[in-house]
Coordinates of C-alpha atoms and ligand atoms in Angstrom, one line a residue:
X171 CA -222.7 26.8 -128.7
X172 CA -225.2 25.3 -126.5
X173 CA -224.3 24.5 -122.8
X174 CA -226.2 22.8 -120.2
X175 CA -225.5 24.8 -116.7
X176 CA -226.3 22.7 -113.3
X177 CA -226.6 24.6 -109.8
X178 CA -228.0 23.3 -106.6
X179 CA -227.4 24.9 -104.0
X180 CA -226.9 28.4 -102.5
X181 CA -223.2 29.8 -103.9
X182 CA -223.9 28.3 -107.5
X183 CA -226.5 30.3 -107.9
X184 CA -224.5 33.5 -107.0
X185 CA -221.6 32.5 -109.5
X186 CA -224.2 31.6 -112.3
X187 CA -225.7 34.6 -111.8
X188 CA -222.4 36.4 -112.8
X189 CA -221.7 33.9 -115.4
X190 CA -225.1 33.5 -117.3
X191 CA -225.1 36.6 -117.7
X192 CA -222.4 37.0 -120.0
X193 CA -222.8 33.6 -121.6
X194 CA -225.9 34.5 -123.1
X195 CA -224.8 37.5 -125.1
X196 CA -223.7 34.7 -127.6
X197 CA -224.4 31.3 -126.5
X198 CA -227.7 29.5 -125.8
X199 CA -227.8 27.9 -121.8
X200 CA -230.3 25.6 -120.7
X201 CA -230.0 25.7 -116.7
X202 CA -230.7 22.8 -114.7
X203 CA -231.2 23.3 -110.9
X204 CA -230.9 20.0 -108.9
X205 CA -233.4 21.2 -106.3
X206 CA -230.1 20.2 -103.2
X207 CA -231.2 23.6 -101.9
X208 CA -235.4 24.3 -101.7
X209 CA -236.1 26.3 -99.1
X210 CA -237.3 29.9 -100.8
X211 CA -234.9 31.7 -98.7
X212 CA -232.0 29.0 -99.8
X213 CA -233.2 28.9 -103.7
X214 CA -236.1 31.7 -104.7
X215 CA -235.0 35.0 -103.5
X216 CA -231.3 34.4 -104.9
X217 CA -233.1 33.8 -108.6
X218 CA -235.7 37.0 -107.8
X219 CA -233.0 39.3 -106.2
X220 CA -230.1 38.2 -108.6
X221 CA -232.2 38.3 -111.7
X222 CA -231.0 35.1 -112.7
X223 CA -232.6 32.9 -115.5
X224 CA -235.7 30.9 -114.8
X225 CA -234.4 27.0 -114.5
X226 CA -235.6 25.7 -117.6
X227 CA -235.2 22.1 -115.4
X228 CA -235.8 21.8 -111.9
X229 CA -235.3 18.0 -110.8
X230 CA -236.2 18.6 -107.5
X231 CA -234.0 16.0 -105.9
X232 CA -233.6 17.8 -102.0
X233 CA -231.9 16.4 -99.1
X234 CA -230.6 12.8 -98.6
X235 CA -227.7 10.9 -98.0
X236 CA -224.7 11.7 -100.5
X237 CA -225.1 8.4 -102.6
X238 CA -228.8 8.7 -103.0
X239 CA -229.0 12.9 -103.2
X240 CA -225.8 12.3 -105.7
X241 CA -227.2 9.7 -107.7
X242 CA -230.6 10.8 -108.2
X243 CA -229.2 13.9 -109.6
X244 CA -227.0 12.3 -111.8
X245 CA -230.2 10.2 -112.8
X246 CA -232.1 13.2 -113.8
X247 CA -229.0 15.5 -115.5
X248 CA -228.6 12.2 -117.5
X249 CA -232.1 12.6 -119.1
X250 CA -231.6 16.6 -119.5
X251 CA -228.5 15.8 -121.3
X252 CA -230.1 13.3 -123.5
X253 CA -232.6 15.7 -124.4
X254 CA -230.9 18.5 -125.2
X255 CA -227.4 17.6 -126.7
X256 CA -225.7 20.3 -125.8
X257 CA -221.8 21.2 -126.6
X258 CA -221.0 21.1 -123.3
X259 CA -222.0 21.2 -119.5
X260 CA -220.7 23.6 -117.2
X261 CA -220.5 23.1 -113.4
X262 CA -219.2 24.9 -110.4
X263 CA -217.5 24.4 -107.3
X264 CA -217.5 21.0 -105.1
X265 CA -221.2 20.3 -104.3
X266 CA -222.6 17.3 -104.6
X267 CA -224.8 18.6 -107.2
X268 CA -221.7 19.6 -108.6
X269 CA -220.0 15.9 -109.3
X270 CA -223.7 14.8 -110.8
X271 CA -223.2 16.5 -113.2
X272 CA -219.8 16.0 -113.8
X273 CA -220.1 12.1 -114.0
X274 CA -223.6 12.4 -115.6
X275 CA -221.8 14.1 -118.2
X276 CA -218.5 12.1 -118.4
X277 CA -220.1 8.8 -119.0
X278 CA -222.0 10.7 -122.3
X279 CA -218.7 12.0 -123.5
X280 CA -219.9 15.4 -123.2
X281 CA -216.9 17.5 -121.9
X282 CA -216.7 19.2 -118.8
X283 CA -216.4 22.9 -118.1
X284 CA -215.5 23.4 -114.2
X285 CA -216.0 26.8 -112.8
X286 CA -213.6 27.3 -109.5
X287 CA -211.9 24.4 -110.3
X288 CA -208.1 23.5 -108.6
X289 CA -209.2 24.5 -105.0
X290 CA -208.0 22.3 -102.1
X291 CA -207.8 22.3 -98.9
X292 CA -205.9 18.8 -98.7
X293 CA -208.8 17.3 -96.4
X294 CA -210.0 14.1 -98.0
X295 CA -212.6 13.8 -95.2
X296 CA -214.7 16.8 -96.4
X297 CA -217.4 16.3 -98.7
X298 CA -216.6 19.0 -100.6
X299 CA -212.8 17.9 -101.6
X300 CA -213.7 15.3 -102.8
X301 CA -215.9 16.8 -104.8
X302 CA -213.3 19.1 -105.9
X303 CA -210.9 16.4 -107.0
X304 CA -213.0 14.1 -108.8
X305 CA -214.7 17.0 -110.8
X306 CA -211.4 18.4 -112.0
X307 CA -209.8 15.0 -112.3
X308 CA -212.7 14.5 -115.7
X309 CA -213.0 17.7 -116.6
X310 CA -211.9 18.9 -119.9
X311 CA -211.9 23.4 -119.3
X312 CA -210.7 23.8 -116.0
X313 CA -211.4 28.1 -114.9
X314 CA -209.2 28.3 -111.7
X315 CA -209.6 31.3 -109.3
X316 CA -206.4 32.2 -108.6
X317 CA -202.6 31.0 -109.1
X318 CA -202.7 28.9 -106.3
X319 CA -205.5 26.9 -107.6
X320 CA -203.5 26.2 -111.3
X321 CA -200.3 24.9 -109.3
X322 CA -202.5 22.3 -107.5
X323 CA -203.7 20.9 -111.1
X324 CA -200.5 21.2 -112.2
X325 CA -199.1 19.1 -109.2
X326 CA -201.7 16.6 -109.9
X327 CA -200.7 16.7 -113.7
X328 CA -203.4 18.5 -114.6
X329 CA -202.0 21.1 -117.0
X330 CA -204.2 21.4 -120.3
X331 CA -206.7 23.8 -121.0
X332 CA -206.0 25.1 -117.1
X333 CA -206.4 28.6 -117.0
X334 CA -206.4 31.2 -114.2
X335 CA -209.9 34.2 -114.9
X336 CA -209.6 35.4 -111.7
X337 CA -212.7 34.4 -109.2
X338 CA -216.9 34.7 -110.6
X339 CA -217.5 35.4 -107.2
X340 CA -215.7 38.2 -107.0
X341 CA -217.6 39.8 -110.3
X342 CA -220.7 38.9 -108.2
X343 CA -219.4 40.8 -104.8
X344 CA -218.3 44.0 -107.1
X345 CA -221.8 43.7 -109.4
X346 CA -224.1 43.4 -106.7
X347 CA -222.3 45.7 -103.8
X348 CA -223.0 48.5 -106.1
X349 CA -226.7 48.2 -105.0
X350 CA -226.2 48.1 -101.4
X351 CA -228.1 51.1 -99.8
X352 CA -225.6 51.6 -97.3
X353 CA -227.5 54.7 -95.6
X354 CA -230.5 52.9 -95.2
X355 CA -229.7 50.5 -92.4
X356 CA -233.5 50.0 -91.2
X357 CA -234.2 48.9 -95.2
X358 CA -232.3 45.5 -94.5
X359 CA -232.7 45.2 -90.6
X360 CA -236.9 45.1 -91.4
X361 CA -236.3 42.1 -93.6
X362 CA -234.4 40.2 -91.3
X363 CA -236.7 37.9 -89.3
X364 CA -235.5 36.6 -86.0
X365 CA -235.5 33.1 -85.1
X366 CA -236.6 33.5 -81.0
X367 CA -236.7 37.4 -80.8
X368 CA -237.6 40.4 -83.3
X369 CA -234.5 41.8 -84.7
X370 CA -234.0 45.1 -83.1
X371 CA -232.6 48.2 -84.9
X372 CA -229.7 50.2 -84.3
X373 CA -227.0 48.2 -83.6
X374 CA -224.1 50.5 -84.4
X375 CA -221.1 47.4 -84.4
X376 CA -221.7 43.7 -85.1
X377 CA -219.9 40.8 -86.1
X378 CA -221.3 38.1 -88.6
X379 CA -221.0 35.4 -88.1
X380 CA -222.5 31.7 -90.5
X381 CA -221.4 27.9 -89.8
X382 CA -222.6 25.0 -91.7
X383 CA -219.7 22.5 -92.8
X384 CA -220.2 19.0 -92.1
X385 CA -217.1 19.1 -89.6
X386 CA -218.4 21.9 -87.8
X387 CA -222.3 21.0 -87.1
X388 CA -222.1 17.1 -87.5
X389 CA -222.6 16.8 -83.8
X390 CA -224.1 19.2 -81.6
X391 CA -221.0 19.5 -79.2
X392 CA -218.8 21.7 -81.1
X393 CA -221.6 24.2 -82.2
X394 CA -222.2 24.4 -78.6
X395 CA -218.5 25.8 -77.8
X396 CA -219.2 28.1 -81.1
X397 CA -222.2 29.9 -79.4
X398 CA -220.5 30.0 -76.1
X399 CA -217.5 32.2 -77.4
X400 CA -220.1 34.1 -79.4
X401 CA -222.0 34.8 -76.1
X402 CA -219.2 36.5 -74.2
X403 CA -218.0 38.9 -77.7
X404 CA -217.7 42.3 -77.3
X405 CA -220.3 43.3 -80.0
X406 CA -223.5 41.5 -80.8
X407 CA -223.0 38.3 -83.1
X408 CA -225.6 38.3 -86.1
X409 CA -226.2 34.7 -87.1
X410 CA -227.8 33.7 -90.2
X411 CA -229.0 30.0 -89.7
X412 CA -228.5 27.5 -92.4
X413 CA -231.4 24.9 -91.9
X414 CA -228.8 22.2 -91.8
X415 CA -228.2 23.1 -87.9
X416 CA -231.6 24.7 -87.0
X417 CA -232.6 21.9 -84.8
X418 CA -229.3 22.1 -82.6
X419 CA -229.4 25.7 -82.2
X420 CA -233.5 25.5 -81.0
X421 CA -232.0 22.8 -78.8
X422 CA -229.1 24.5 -77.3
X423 CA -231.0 28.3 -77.6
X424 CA -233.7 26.9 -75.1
X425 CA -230.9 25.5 -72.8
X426 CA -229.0 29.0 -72.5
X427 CA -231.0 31.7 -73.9
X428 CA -228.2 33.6 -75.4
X429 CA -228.3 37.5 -74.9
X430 CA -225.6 38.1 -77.3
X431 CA -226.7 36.2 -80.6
X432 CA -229.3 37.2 -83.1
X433 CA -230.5 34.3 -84.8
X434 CA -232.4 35.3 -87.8
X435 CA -233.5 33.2 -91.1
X436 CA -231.4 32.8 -93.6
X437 CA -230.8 36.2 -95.8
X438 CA -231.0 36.8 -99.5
X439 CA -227.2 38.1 -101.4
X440 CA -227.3 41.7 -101.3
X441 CA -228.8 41.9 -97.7
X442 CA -225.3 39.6 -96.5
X443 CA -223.1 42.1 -98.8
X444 CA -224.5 44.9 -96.5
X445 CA -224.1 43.3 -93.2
X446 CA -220.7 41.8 -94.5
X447 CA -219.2 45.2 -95.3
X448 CA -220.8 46.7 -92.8
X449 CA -219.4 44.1 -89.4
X450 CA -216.4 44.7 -87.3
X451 CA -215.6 41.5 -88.0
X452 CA -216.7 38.0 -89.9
X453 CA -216.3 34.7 -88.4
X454 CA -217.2 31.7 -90.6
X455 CA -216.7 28.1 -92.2
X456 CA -217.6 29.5 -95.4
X457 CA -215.8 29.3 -98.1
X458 CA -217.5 32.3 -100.2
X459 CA -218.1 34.0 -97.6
X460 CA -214.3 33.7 -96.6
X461 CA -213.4 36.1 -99.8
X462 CA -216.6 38.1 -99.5
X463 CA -214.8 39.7 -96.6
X464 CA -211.7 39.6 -98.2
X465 CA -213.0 41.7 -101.2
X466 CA -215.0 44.3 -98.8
X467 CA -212.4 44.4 -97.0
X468 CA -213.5 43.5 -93.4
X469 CA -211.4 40.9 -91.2
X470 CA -212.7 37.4 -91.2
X471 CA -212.2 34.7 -88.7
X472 CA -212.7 31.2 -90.4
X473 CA -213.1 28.6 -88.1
X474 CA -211.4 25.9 -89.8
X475 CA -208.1 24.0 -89.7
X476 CA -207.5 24.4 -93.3
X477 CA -208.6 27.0 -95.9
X478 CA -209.1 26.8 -99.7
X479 CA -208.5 30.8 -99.8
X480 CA -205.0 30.5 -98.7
X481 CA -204.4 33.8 -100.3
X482 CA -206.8 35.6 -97.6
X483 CA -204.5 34.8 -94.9
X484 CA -202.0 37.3 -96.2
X485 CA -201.8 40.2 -93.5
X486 CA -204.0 38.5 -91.3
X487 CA -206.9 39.7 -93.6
X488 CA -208.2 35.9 -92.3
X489 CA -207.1 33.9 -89.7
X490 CA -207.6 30.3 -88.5
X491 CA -209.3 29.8 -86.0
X492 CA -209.8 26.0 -84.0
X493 CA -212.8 25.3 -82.5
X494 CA -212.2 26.5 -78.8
X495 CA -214.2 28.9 -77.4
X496 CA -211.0 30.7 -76.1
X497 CA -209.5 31.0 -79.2
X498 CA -212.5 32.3 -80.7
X499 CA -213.0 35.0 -78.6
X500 CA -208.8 35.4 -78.3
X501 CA -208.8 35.8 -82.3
X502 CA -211.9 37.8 -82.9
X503 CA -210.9 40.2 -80.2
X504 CA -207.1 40.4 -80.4
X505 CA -205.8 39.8 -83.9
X506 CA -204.5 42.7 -84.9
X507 CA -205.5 43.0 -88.8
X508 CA -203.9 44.9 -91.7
X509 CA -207.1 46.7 -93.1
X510 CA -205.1 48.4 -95.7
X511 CA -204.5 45.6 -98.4
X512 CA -204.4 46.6 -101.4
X513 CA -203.7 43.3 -103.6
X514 CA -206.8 41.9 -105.0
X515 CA -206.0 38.3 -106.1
X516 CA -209.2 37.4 -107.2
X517 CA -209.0 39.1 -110.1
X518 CA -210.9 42.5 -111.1
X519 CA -214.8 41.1 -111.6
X520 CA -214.1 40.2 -115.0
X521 CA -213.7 36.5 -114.8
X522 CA -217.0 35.7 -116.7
X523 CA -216.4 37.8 -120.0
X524 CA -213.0 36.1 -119.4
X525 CA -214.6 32.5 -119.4
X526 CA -217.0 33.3 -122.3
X527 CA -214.1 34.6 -124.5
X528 CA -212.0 31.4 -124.0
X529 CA -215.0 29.4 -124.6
X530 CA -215.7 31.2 -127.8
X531 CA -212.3 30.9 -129.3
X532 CA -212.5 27.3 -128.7
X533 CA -215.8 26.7 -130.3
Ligands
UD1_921 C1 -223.8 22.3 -99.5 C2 -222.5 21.9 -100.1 C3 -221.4 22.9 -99.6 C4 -221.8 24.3 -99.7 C5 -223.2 24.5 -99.1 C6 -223.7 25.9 -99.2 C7 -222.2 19.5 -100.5 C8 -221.6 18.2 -100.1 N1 -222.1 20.6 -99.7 O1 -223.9 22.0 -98.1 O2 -220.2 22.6 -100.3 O3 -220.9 25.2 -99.1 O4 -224.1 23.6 -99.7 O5 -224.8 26.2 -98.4 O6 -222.8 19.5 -101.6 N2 -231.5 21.9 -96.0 C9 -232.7 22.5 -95.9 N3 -233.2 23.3 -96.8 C10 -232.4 23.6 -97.9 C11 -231.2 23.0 -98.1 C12 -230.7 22.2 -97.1 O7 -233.4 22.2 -94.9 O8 -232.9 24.4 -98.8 C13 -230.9 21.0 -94.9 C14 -231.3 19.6 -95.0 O9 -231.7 19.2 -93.7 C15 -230.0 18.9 -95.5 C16 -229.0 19.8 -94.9 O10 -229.5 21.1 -94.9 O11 -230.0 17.6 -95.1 C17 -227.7 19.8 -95.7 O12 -228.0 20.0 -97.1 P1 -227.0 19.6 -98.2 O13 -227.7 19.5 -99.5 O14 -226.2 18.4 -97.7 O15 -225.9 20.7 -98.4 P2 -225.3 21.8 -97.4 O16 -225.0 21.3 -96.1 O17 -226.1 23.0 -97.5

C-alpha cells in the first residue's frame, strides 16, 4: 500500500513521527511537508531529534493569509498526488495544511485517512474547527482519540469506518519521555536560549507556560493581561515563544521589563517533555500540550473557554481558565488538583500499530 503523508506544522510532525514509524514496517510513505512551519526550531530539530523521515517533498509554502497559505498547498499536494498515485493520503489534525490536503485529495478521488479526527470544541470561529469539520466531513478512515471524539461523528452522522486507537500523541509522550535525562537539569537549561536575558540555572519550581491561538494573540491586548498575571506568580513562568507573537511580546517586554518571565526560543520535543514533567504547573492554549500534562501527570491551566480534551478536565487534572489576569493567578495558585488519576483515556501508546493494523486489513 502506498500512502502520501502531509505535515506542516509543529504537532504533525510529533504524531508522524509516532505513526511513520510503524507504517513503514509494511507500507511505502512518501511524506510531503507543506513548509506552514520553517523556522529550524519550528521544523528541523523536531525531524533531527525525533528521527523522523527525510520529506521526500518539501513545498515550501510558509506564512500567508488562510486562502492563499491553504490554496497554494493544495496547489502543490495536487501535483505530489498526481505524481505518485498513491492508495491513499493520510492527514492529521485541523491545520490548515491539514484541509490541503484533504481537498487536494478529495477532488482526485483519492480517499482520506484522518489522524485525530472527531475533535471539537463547538467554536466555529477558530481556524482550526473548521478545519476539523471539513476534514472529517470528506474523509473516508476516520482514527478518533478517544470516545468522546467517535460520539461527535456519530452526532454528525458520521459513523462508518470511525474507530477509536486511542491518541498518536500519547505513543509519542510515552516513546520519547523514556529519553528524558531527568537528573541532568543543566543538559536542557544550556540549550535553552533566552529571548532578553541568559537563562539562568537552578530554578528548583517553575511553571510553563505557551500561547499562540488566533483568539489569544490576535491583538496585543489580551497577551498583555496574560503576562501581567504571569508577573505576579508565585514561581518563575518559563515561556517558550512561538514566532507568531514575538513582535508583541518585544513590544510589551520593553514596556515592563518582566522579572518573573523567561522568554526563551522556541524548544525542540524532548526538551518541553522535561520541563513539562518537571513544572508545578502548565498554563496554555495548546491543544497537545493540554494532554502532554495530562499524560505526565502535572496540572494544566488552559486558557481557553472551550477545550477539545474534555476528558482532561476530569478531577481538575485541567481547568479553564478566562483571560483575566485574576483568574489566572486565582486558578494557577488555588485550584486544588487531584494528582493521583489513574485513568488514561488516551489510550496506552499503541494507537499507531493500531492504525497500521486497520489499514492493513482493509487493503
Ligand atoms: C498552526 C495551526 C494550529 C496549531 C499550530 C501549532 C492553523 C490554522 N493553525 O498555527 O492549529 O496548533 O500551528 O504551532 O493551521 N511563523 C513563523 N515561523 C514558523 C511558523 C510560523 O514565523 O516556522 C509565524 C508567521 O508569522 C505566521 C504565524 O507564525 O504568520 C502563524 O503561523 P500559521 O501557519 O498561521 O500557524 P500557527 O499560528 O502556528
Amino acid at each position: 500500500m502506498k500512502i502520501v503523508t502531509i505535515v506542516g506544522a509543529r504537532p504533525q510532525f510529533i504524531k508522524a513521527a509516532a505513526v511513520s514509524r510503524e507504517l513503514r514496517k509494511k507500507h511505502t510513505e512518501i511524506l510531503v511537508h507543506t513548509g506552514q512551519h520553517y523556522d529550524k526550531k519550528m521544523s528541523d530539530i523536531f525531524f533531527e531529534e525525533l528521527d523522523i523521515p527525510k520529506p521526500d517533498y518539501n513545498l515550501k509554502i510558509g506564512s500567508s493569509t488562510h486562502a492563499i497559505q491553504t490554496g497554494e498547498m493544495m496547489v502543490g499536494i495536487e501535483r505530489v498526488l498526481l505524481k505518485e498515485k498513491p492508495d491513499y493520503i493520510m492527514v492529521y489534525g485541523d491545520t490548515n495544511s491539514t484541509l490541503a490536503g484533504a481537498i487536494a485529495a478529495s477532488k482526485l478521488l483519492i480517499p482520506i485517512i484522518h489522524i485525530e479526527a472527531g475533535l471539537r470544541s463547538f467554536n466555529l470561529n477558530m481556524p482550526e474547527e473548521q478545519n476539523r469539520v471539513l476534514t472529517d466531513r470528506i474523509s473516508k478512515y476516520l482514527f478518533c482519540p478517544s470516545d468522546t471524539s467517535v460520539k461527535n461523528l456519530f452526532n454528525e452522522n458520521i459513523k462508518e469506518n470511525v474507530y477509536n486507537i486511542g491518541d498518536v500523541m500519547c505513543d509519542a509522550v510515552l516513546y520519547y519521555s523514556k529519553k528524558i535525562q531527568y537528573n541532568k537539569p543543566e543538559y536542557y537549561f544550556n540549550k535553552f536560549i533566552g529571548l532578553f536575558s541568559n537563562v539562568e540555572l537552578g530554578y528548583n519550581k517553575w511553571y510553563l507556560a505557551t500561547i499562540h491561538r488566533a483568539e489569544n494573540t490576535d491583538s496585543i491586548s489580551k497577551l498583555e493581561e496574560i503576562l501581567k498575571a504571569f508577573e505576579s506568580l508565585k514561581y518563575k513562568v518559563i515561556f517558550p515563544v512561538h514566532p507568531r507573537i514575538r513582535v508583541f511580546i518585544e513590544e510589551l517586554y520593553s514596556k515592563y521589563k518582566y522579572k518573573n518571565i523567561i522568554f526563551i526560543e522556541p524548544i525542540g520535543y524532548i526538551e518541553m517533555l522535561y520541563l513539562t514533567k518537571n513544572s508545578e504547573k502548565v498554563i496554555t492554549d495548546s491543544g497537545g500540550l493540554q494532554k502532554e500534562a495530562y499524560i505526565l501527570k502535572v496540572p494544566c491551566i488552559t486558557l481557553r473557554k472551550e477545550t477539545e480534551w474534555i476528558e482532561t478536565l476530569k478531577d481538575n487534572c485541567n481547568v479553564l481558565c478566562d483571560i483575566n489576569s485574576d483568574d489566572i493567578i486565582d486558578k494557577v495558585q488555588n485550584t486544588i488538583i487531584n494528582k493521583n488519576w489513574i485513568e488514561n483515556y488516551y489510550g496506552n501508546g499503541d494507537s499507531a500499530k493500531k492504525i497500521c493494523y486497520i489499514l492493513s486489513k482493509k487493503g
